[in-house]
Short mmCIF file of C-alpha atoms in Angstrom, two decimals:
data_model
loop_
_atom_site.label_atom_id
_atom_site.label_comp_id
_atom_site.label_asym_id
_atom_site.label_seq_id
_atom_site.Cartn_x
_atom_site.Cartn_y
_atom_site.Cartn_z
CA VAL A 159 0.00 0.00 0.00
CA SER A 160 2.83 2.39 0.81
CA SER A 161 4.46 1.78 -2.57
CA VAL A 162 1.16 2.42 -4.37
CA ALA A 163 0.65 5.61 -2.39
CA LEU A 164 4.21 6.69 -3.16
CA LEU A 165 3.67 6.04 -6.86
CA HIS A 166 0.43 8.01 -6.76
CA ASP A 167 2.20 10.92 -5.03
CA ASP A 168 4.98 10.92 -7.62
CA THR A 169 2.47 10.90 -10.47
CA LEU A 170 0.46 13.70 -8.91
CA ARG A 171 3.59 15.72 -8.22
CA ALA A 172 4.79 15.30 -11.84
CA GLU A 173 1.41 16.33 -13.19
CA LEU A 174 1.22 19.41 -10.98
CA THR A 175 4.75 20.42 -11.97
CA ILE A 176 4.00 20.19 -15.70
CA GLN A 177 0.71 22.06 -15.30
CA ALA A 178 2.47 24.80 -13.34
CA ARG A 179 5.00 25.19 -16.16
CA LEU A 180 2.23 25.49 -18.72
CA THR A 181 0.36 27.99 -16.54
CA HIS A 182 3.36 30.30 -16.18
CA SER A 183 4.45 29.93 -19.82
CA GLU A 184 2.39 30.68 -22.92
CA GLN A 185 4.64 28.53 -25.11
CA LEU A 186 4.02 24.87 -25.83
CA MET A 187 6.13 22.55 -23.66
CA PRO A 188 7.16 19.51 -25.71
CA HIS A 189 7.53 16.18 -23.92
CA ILE A 190 8.42 12.70 -25.06
CA ALA A 191 5.38 10.44 -24.60
CA ASP A 192 7.46 7.50 -23.40
CA MET A 193 8.83 9.56 -20.50
CA LEU A 194 5.42 10.66 -19.23
CA ASP A 195 3.28 8.62 -16.91
CA LYS A 196 0.21 6.99 -18.49
CA ALA A 197 -2.00 8.91 -16.06
CA LEU A 198 -0.91 12.15 -17.75
CA LEU A 199 -1.90 10.85 -21.19
CA ARG A 200 -5.56 10.20 -20.40
CA ALA A 201 -8.24 12.02 -22.32
CA GLY A 202 -8.62 15.66 -21.29
CA ARG A 203 -5.03 16.04 -20.07
CA PHE A 204 -2.13 15.69 -22.49
CA ASP A 205 -3.99 13.83 -25.20
CA ARG A 206 -2.46 15.71 -28.16
CA GLN A 207 0.39 13.61 -29.52
CA ILE A 208 2.45 14.52 -32.58
CA ASN A 209 4.66 11.86 -34.12
CA VAL A 210 7.95 13.17 -35.53
CA ASP A 211 9.27 10.61 -38.01
CA LEU A 212 12.76 10.39 -39.44
CA PRO A 213 13.28 12.54 -42.56
CA ASP A 214 12.41 11.02 -45.91
CA LEU A 215 14.31 11.38 -49.18
CA THR A 216 13.41 14.97 -50.04
CA GLU A 217 13.72 16.10 -46.41
CA ARG A 218 17.21 14.60 -46.14
CA LYS A 219 18.18 16.50 -49.28
CA GLU A 220 17.06 19.78 -47.70
CA ILE A 221 18.93 18.94 -44.47
CA PHE A 222 22.09 18.25 -46.47
CA GLN A 223 21.74 21.63 -48.18
CA VAL A 224 21.60 23.30 -44.77
CA HIS A 225 24.67 21.57 -43.34
CA LEU A 226 26.72 21.91 -46.54
CA ARG A 227 26.53 25.71 -46.55
CA LYS A 228 29.70 25.99 -44.47
CA VAL A 229 31.51 23.11 -46.20
CA LYS A 230 33.65 23.70 -49.29
CA ILE A 231 32.60 20.95 -51.69
CA ASP A 232 33.77 20.23 -55.24
CA GLU A 233 31.81 19.42 -58.38
CA THR A 234 31.80 15.66 -57.70
CA VAL A 235 29.37 15.97 -54.75
CA ASP A 236 25.81 14.97 -55.66
CA ILE A 237 23.32 15.88 -52.92
CA ASP A 238 20.64 13.65 -54.46
CA PHE A 239 22.99 10.67 -54.24
CA LEU A 240 23.93 11.48 -50.65
CA SER A 241 20.27 11.71 -49.63
CA ARG A 242 19.61 8.29 -51.21
CA GLN A 243 22.69 6.86 -49.51
CA THR A 244 21.53 7.80 -45.99
CA PRO A 245 18.12 6.18 -45.36
CA GLY A 246 17.02 6.20 -41.74
CA PHE A 247 19.44 9.03 -40.84
CA SER A 248 18.21 11.79 -38.59
CA GLY A 249 19.23 15.43 -38.89
CA ALA A 250 21.97 14.92 -36.30
CA ASP A 251 23.28 11.90 -38.24
CA ILE A 252 23.45 13.94 -41.45
CA ALA A 253 25.34 16.69 -39.62
CA ASN A 254 27.73 14.02 -38.35
CA VAL A 255 28.27 12.79 -41.93
CA CYS A 256 29.17 16.30 -43.11
CA ASN A 257 31.58 16.86 -40.22
CA GLU A 258 33.19 13.44 -40.68
CA ALA A 259 33.62 14.04 -44.43
CA ALA A 260 35.32 17.38 -43.73
CA LEU A 261 37.69 15.70 -41.25
CA ILE A 262 38.56 12.98 -43.75
CA ALA A 263 39.30 15.59 -46.44
CA ALA A 264 41.47 17.55 -43.98
CA ARG A 265 43.48 14.41 -43.13
CA HIS A 266 44.31 14.06 -46.84
CA ASN A 267 45.24 17.77 -47.10
CA ASN A 268 42.44 18.44 -49.58
CA LYS A 269 41.17 21.99 -49.99
CA THR A 270 37.64 20.82 -50.81
CA VAL A 271 35.43 17.92 -49.74
CA GLY A 272 34.62 15.44 -52.51
CA LYS A 273 32.15 12.64 -53.12
CA GLN A 274 34.54 9.94 -51.93
CA ASP A 275 35.02 11.75 -48.61
CA PHE A 276 31.26 11.61 -48.00
CA LEU A 277 31.12 7.92 -48.96
CA ASN A 278 33.95 7.16 -46.54
CA ALA A 279 32.14 9.10 -43.83
CA VAL A 280 28.91 7.12 -44.35
CA ASP A 281 30.86 3.84 -44.35
CA ARG A 282 32.59 4.76 -41.12
CA ILE A 283 29.37 5.76 -39.36
CA ILE A 284 27.48 2.64 -40.48
CA GLY A 285 30.18 -0.03 -40.57
CA GLY A 286 32.86 1.28 -38.24
CA LEU A 287 36.57 1.80 -38.77
CA GLU A 288 38.52 -0.02 -41.44
CA LYS A 289 40.79 -2.80 -40.23
CA LYS A 290 43.32 -3.20 -43.03
CA THR A 291 45.81 -4.67 -40.57
CA LYS A 292 43.67 -7.80 -40.09
CA VAL A 293 45.71 -10.75 -41.38
CA MET A 294 44.04 -13.16 -43.84
CA THR A 295 45.30 -15.97 -46.01
CA GLU A 296 44.87 -15.97 -49.78
CA ALA A 297 42.23 -18.70 -49.53
CA GLU A 298 40.20 -16.68 -46.99
CA LYS A 299 40.50 -13.54 -49.08
CA ARG A 300 39.34 -15.40 -52.19
CA THR A 301 36.37 -16.92 -50.33
CA ILE A 302 35.29 -13.47 -49.12
CA ALA A 303 35.68 -12.05 -52.65
CA LEU A 304 33.54 -14.85 -54.13
CA HIS A 305 30.94 -14.32 -51.40
CA GLU A 306 30.60 -10.56 -51.95
CA ALA A 307 30.74 -10.95 -55.73
CA GLY A 308 27.86 -13.42 -55.39
CA HIS A 309 25.74 -10.78 -53.65
CA ALA A 310 26.58 -8.22 -56.34
CA THR A 311 25.88 -10.59 -59.25
CA VAL A 312 22.53 -11.87 -57.96
CA SER A 313 21.27 -8.41 -56.98
CA TRP A 314 22.30 -7.04 -60.39
CA PHE A 315 19.93 -9.45 -62.14
CA CYS A 316 17.01 -9.20 -59.68
CA GLU A 317 14.59 -6.51 -60.78
CA HIS A 318 13.41 -5.43 -57.32
CA ALA A 319 16.73 -5.72 -55.49
CA ASN A 320 18.33 -2.56 -54.11
CA PRO A 321 20.69 -0.78 -56.56
CA LEU A 322 24.34 -1.60 -55.94
CA VAL A 323 26.77 1.15 -54.93
CA LYS A 324 30.04 -0.68 -54.27
CA VAL A 325 31.53 -3.96 -53.07
CA SER A 326 34.41 -4.18 -50.58
CA ILE A 327 36.49 -6.95 -49.03
CA VAL A 328 38.23 -4.57 -46.63
CA PRO A 329 37.37 -5.60 -43.03
CA ARG A 330 35.29 -2.97 -41.30
CA GLY A 331 34.00 -3.43 -37.76
CA ARG A 332 32.97 -7.07 -37.33
CA ALA A 333 32.38 -7.59 -41.08
CA LEU A 334 35.08 -9.10 -43.29
CA GLY A 335 33.46 -7.65 -46.41
CA ALA A 336 30.30 -5.91 -47.51
CA ALA A 337 28.17 -5.05 -50.51
CA TRP A 338 26.75 -1.53 -50.21
CA TYR A 339 23.37 -0.69 -51.71
CA LEU A 340 21.00 2.24 -52.09
CA PRO A 341 18.00 1.06 -50.06
CA GLU A 342 14.61 1.57 -51.65
CA GLU A 343 12.39 3.44 -49.16
CA ARG A 344 9.13 1.91 -50.29
CA GLN A 345 5.78 2.87 -48.77
CA ILE A 346 4.41 -0.59 -49.54
CA THR A 347 6.34 -3.75 -50.37
CA THR A 348 5.12 -6.52 -52.65
CA LYS A 349 5.87 -10.22 -52.34
CA GLU A 350 8.05 -10.14 -55.46
CA GLN A 351 10.17 -7.34 -54.01
CA MET A 352 10.73 -9.22 -50.76
CA LEU A 353 11.63 -12.42 -52.63
CA ASP A 354 14.17 -10.56 -54.78
CA GLU A 355 15.78 -9.12 -51.64
CA MET A 356 15.89 -12.60 -50.10
CA CYS A 357 17.46 -14.02 -53.26
CA SER A 358 20.23 -11.39 -53.22
CA LEU A 359 20.89 -12.21 -49.54
CA MET A 360 21.38 -15.88 -50.43
CA GLY A 361 23.79 -15.04 -53.26
CA GLY A 362 26.86 -15.05 -50.99
CA ARG A 363 26.28 -18.53 -49.55
CA ALA A 364 25.36 -19.87 -53.01
CA ALA A 365 28.62 -18.52 -54.51
CA GLU A 366 30.66 -20.16 -51.75
CA GLU A 367 29.09 -23.57 -52.36
CA LEU A 368 29.33 -23.38 -56.16
CA PHE A 369 32.85 -22.02 -56.60
CA THR A 370 34.74 -23.18 -53.49
CA GLY A 371 32.98 -26.45 -52.75
CA HIS A 372 32.30 -25.58 -49.10
CA ILE A 373 30.23 -23.16 -47.00
CA SER A 374 31.45 -20.90 -44.21
CA SER A 375 30.23 -18.92 -41.23
CA GLY A 376 30.45 -15.66 -43.19
CA ALA A 377 26.82 -15.93 -44.25
CA MET A 378 25.37 -15.86 -40.72
CA ASN A 379 23.99 -12.33 -40.98
CA ASP A 380 22.55 -13.03 -44.43
CA LEU A 381 20.78 -16.17 -43.20
CA GLU A 382 19.41 -14.33 -40.17
CA ARG A 383 17.93 -11.54 -42.27
CA ALA A 384 16.49 -13.96 -44.85
CA THR A 385 14.90 -16.13 -42.15
CA LYS A 386 13.32 -13.16 -40.38
CA SER A 387 11.96 -11.86 -43.67
CA ALA A 388 10.49 -15.27 -44.53
CA TYR A 389 8.83 -15.63 -41.11
CA GLY A 390 7.35 -12.14 -41.46
CA MET A 391 5.96 -12.97 -44.89
CA VAL A 392 4.37 -16.22 -43.70
CA ALA A 393 3.19 -15.43 -40.15
CA TYR A 394 2.34 -11.71 -40.37
CA LEU A 395 1.81 -10.69 -44.01
CA GLY A 396 -0.22 -13.65 -45.25
CA MET A 397 2.12 -14.30 -48.22
CA SER A 398 2.20 -18.08 -47.76
CA LYS A 399 0.83 -20.68 -50.13
CA THR A 400 -0.51 -22.99 -47.41
CA LEU A 401 -1.50 -20.22 -44.95
CA PRO A 402 -2.68 -17.36 -47.18
CA ASN A 403 -4.28 -14.13 -45.95
CA ILE A 404 -3.68 -14.93 -42.26
CA CYS A 405 -1.86 -12.70 -39.75
CA TYR A 406 -0.77 -14.30 -36.49
CA TYR A 407 0.22 -11.01 -34.88
CA ASN A 408 0.33 -10.89 -31.08
CA GLN A 409 0.13 -7.38 -29.62
CA ASN A 410 1.09 -8.59 -26.14
CA GLU A 411 4.86 -8.83 -26.38
CA TYR A 412 5.19 -10.24 -22.86
CA SER A 413 2.84 -13.16 -23.52
CA PHE A 414 4.41 -16.63 -23.59
CA GLN A 415 1.48 -18.09 -25.50
CA ARG A 416 1.56 -18.02 -29.30
CA PRO A 417 -1.66 -17.08 -31.13
CA TYR A 418 -1.59 -20.32 -33.18
CA SER A 419 -1.48 -24.05 -32.55
CA GLU A 420 1.41 -26.49 -32.77
CA THR A 421 0.13 -27.75 -36.09
CA THR A 422 0.13 -24.22 -37.49
CA ALA A 423 3.63 -23.67 -36.10
CA ARG A 424 4.88 -26.70 -38.02
CA GLU A 425 3.21 -25.39 -41.18
CA ILE A 426 4.88 -22.01 -40.70
CA ASP A 427 8.30 -23.62 -40.23
CA LYS A 428 7.76 -25.79 -43.29
CA GLU A 429 6.68 -22.86 -45.43
CA VAL A 430 9.62 -20.70 -44.30
CA LEU A 431 12.11 -23.47 -45.07
CA GLN A 432 10.62 -24.00 -48.50
CA MET A 433 10.62 -20.26 -49.30
CA VAL A 434 14.26 -19.74 -48.31
CA ASN A 435 15.44 -22.84 -50.17
CA GLU A 436 13.59 -21.75 -53.33
CA GLN A 437 15.41 -18.42 -53.33
CA TYR A 438 18.70 -20.19 -52.60
CA THR A 439 18.18 -22.40 -55.67
CA ARG A 440 17.24 -19.35 -57.72
CA ALA A 441 20.44 -17.57 -56.64
CA LYS A 442 22.52 -20.59 -57.68
CA ASN A 443 20.86 -20.64 -61.09
CA ILE A 444 21.61 -16.93 -61.63
CA LEU A 445 25.26 -17.47 -60.67
CA MET A 446 25.64 -20.43 -63.00
CA GLU A 447 24.06 -18.45 -65.84
CA HIS A 448 26.54 -15.57 -65.30
CA LYS A 449 29.48 -17.66 -64.14
CA GLU A 450 32.14 -15.92 -66.23
CA GLY A 451 31.07 -12.45 -65.17
CA HIS A 452 30.99 -13.50 -61.51
CA ASN A 453 34.53 -14.91 -61.69
CA ALA A 454 35.77 -11.74 -63.41
CA LEU A 455 34.11 -9.64 -60.72
CA ALA A 456 35.72 -11.73 -57.94
CA GLU A 457 39.18 -11.43 -59.53
CA LEU A 458 38.78 -7.67 -59.90
CA LEU A 459 37.68 -7.49 -56.27
CA ILE A 460 40.79 -9.41 -55.14
CA GLN A 461 43.00 -6.97 -57.06
CA LYS A 462 41.34 -3.68 -56.10
CA GLU A 463 39.63 -4.68 -52.79
CA VAL A 464 36.93 -2.04 -53.47
CA ILE A 465 34.95 -1.85 -56.70
CA MET A 466 32.13 0.52 -57.63
CA ALA A 467 28.89 -0.01 -59.52
CA GLU A 468 30.58 1.29 -62.69
CA ASP A 469 32.98 -1.68 -62.61
CA VAL A 470 30.06 -4.11 -62.29
CA GLU A 471 28.28 -2.34 -65.15
CA HIS A 472 31.41 -2.70 -67.30
CA ILE A 473 31.29 -6.50 -66.77
CA PHE A 474 27.55 -7.23 -66.92
CA GLY A 475 26.25 -4.25 -68.87
CA LYS A 476 23.80 -1.58 -67.80
CA ARG A 477 21.07 -2.64 -65.38
CA PRO A 478 17.77 -2.48 -67.30
CA TRP A 479 15.60 -1.37 -64.38
CA LEU A 480 15.20 2.11 -62.92
CA SER A 481 15.27 2.36 -59.13
CA ARG A 482 12.43 3.89 -57.15
CA SER A 483 14.65 6.70 -55.85
CA GLN A 484 15.61 7.70 -59.38
CA GLU A 485 11.95 7.77 -60.41
CA ILE A 486 11.12 10.02 -57.45
CA MET A 487 14.01 12.36 -58.24
CA GLU A 488 12.98 12.61 -61.89
CA ASP A 489 9.36 13.36 -60.91
CA GLU A 490 10.36 15.92 -58.30
CA GLN A 491 12.92 17.75 -60.46
CA PRO A 492 10.34 19.69 -62.57
CA LYS A 493 8.53 20.72 -59.38
CA ILE A 494 11.82 21.87 -57.85
CA ASP A 495 12.69 23.81 -61.01
CA ASP A 496 9.29 25.55 -60.99
CA ALA A 497 9.64 26.37 -57.30
CA VAL A 498 13.10 27.81 -57.89
CA LYS A 499 11.84 29.94 -60.77
CA ASP A 500 9.14 31.42 -58.53
CA MET A 501 11.71 32.68 -56.00
CA PRO A 502 12.09 36.53 -56.05
CA GLU A 503 15.88 36.34 -56.36
CA VAL A 504 15.65 34.02 -59.35
CA GLN A 505 12.95 36.17 -60.96
CA ALA A 506 15.16 39.26 -60.58
CA ALA A 507 18.14 37.42 -62.07
CA ILE A 508 16.05 36.19 -65.03
CA LYS A 509 14.73 39.70 -65.66
CA GLU A 510 18.23 41.18 -65.51
CA HIS A 511 19.47 38.55 -67.94
CA GLU A 512 16.63 39.26 -70.37
CA GLU A 513 17.30 43.01 -70.22
CA ALA A 514 21.01 42.51 -70.84
CA LYS A 515 20.23 40.19 -73.75
CA LYS A 516 17.82 42.75 -75.24
CA ALA A 517 20.35 45.59 -74.83
CA SER A 518 23.10 43.60 -76.55
CA LYS A 519 20.73 42.78 -79.42
CA GLU A 520 19.79 46.46 -79.89
CA GLU A 521 23.45 47.47 -79.82
CA ALA A 522 24.25 44.90 -82.49
CA GLU A 523 21.43 46.24 -84.68
CA GLU A 524 22.68 49.82 -84.29
CA ASN A 525 26.20 48.80 -85.32
CA THR A 526 24.79 47.05 -88.38
CA SER A 527 22.73 50.08 -89.41
CA GLU A 528 25.76 52.41 -89.04
CA LYS A 529 27.97 50.25 -91.25
CA ALA A 530 25.46 50.04 -94.16
CA PRO A 531 25.43 53.83 -95.18
CA THR A 532 29.21 53.96 -95.03
CA LYS A 533 29.42 51.20 -97.57
CA VAL A 534 26.91 52.93 -99.81
CA SER A 535 28.87 56.18 -99.63
CA GLU A 536 32.07 54.32 -100.43
CA ASP A 537 30.41 52.77 -103.47
CA ALA A 538 29.18 56.20 -104.51
CA GLU A 539 32.67 57.66 -104.16
CA GLU A 540 34.10 54.83 -106.26
CA LYS A 541 31.49 55.40 -108.95
CA GLY A 542 32.13 59.16 -108.80
CA SER A 543 35.86 58.68 -109.18
CA GLU A 544 35.30 56.30 -112.10
CA LYS A 545 33.01 58.88 -113.76
CA THR A 546 35.56 61.67 -113.25
CA SER A 547 38.33 59.61 -114.76
CA ASP A 548 36.13 58.76 -117.73
CA ASP A 549 35.29 62.46 -118.30
CA ALA A 550 38.96 63.38 -118.08
CA SER A 551 39.94 60.75 -120.64
CA GLU A 552 37.17 61.91 -123.01
CA LYS A 553 38.35 65.57 -122.74
CA GLU A 554 41.92 64.53 -123.39
CA TYR A 555 40.81 62.55 -126.45
CA GLU A 556 38.85 65.54 -127.81
CA LYS A 557 41.83 67.86 -127.23
CA THR A 558 44.17 65.49 -129.02
CA SER A 559 41.83 65.12 -131.98
CA GLY A 560 41.43 68.92 -132.16
CA ASN A 561 45.17 69.40 -132.30
CA LYS A 562 45.40 66.91 -135.15
CA LYS A 563 42.77 68.85 -137.15
CA ASN A 564 44.64 72.19 -136.64
CA ASN A 565 47.87 70.62 -137.87
CA GLU A 566 46.12 69.43 -140.99
#
């Protein structure tokens, strides 16, 4: 009873304190809902809740423009690419990327910050520090290269897989290698898109089995992500063949009782196993179909350690599908251009340019009109001089003939 009374006193004291602040201040006092007691969130008290989500693609682009004002960047920096490269980043994370990129450029004694500096900053924030001093044998290095090249090859030929950015076999954090993608921030996800993502995840393990003859522990994270995705598709999203249109979602996270029977649990396990194995077989078929390109990609990866999407495109050709982010950017660009044109500063600059263009055109016309009479006068002078010379020759001829007649 004493503990309940103490809890009630603390809740009442917290509520009175917050109400006193609001009484003495006309401004809105923001609070995080998770930090407030549930008694304060009942109807009639603090029942207005505003969810602040993480910035989306266009919002991240605007945040980058704010933080890059004080950073000297070169012409290689593409803000659209950086905004696509940082999904799930908050405003503070984007500021951290800009600061980290500036530090990396300063370490290399560069006067400006380039695209590669930003990519290195994102890699360091997401994956951790590079560990180039980690010792590996040639066989281990080749296995890692085949594994990462398998991810790149399979994702390149899956329509709905995330677009590839680069592939690296440089150890970073706990990872021995990584394939970096531009995640598609979809509002809804179809079954085909999820299966393509699962197939690209299984590409590393499939490449190990096909081209080395054994499998390793390097695919643990890939298997974990693929299994979780398959369980979500079957148990929650109703994307199963044997259990279609059923969602076994349990809102009580502390409950030890599952909302389905043991028979249903076995069906779920069976369906998940079948789904993952189907995508594993599909990944092996893609690798066998593009075996030569995969081997060339692995050899290039062993030589350079880091390869970009342009290198993959040089081997396999251009990817025939357009990513969702590129579609959004192409659709938004005309709107952005129209919005920029409506700005007063841009309108003034356009007007000034038009006036200068008109003035230069008038000046050119005046110069042309001044040159034309001069030419006419010159032609007249030439004709006049020719006529004078003709008259003089005729007079001389008449004088000569007159002299001849007098002599006769």
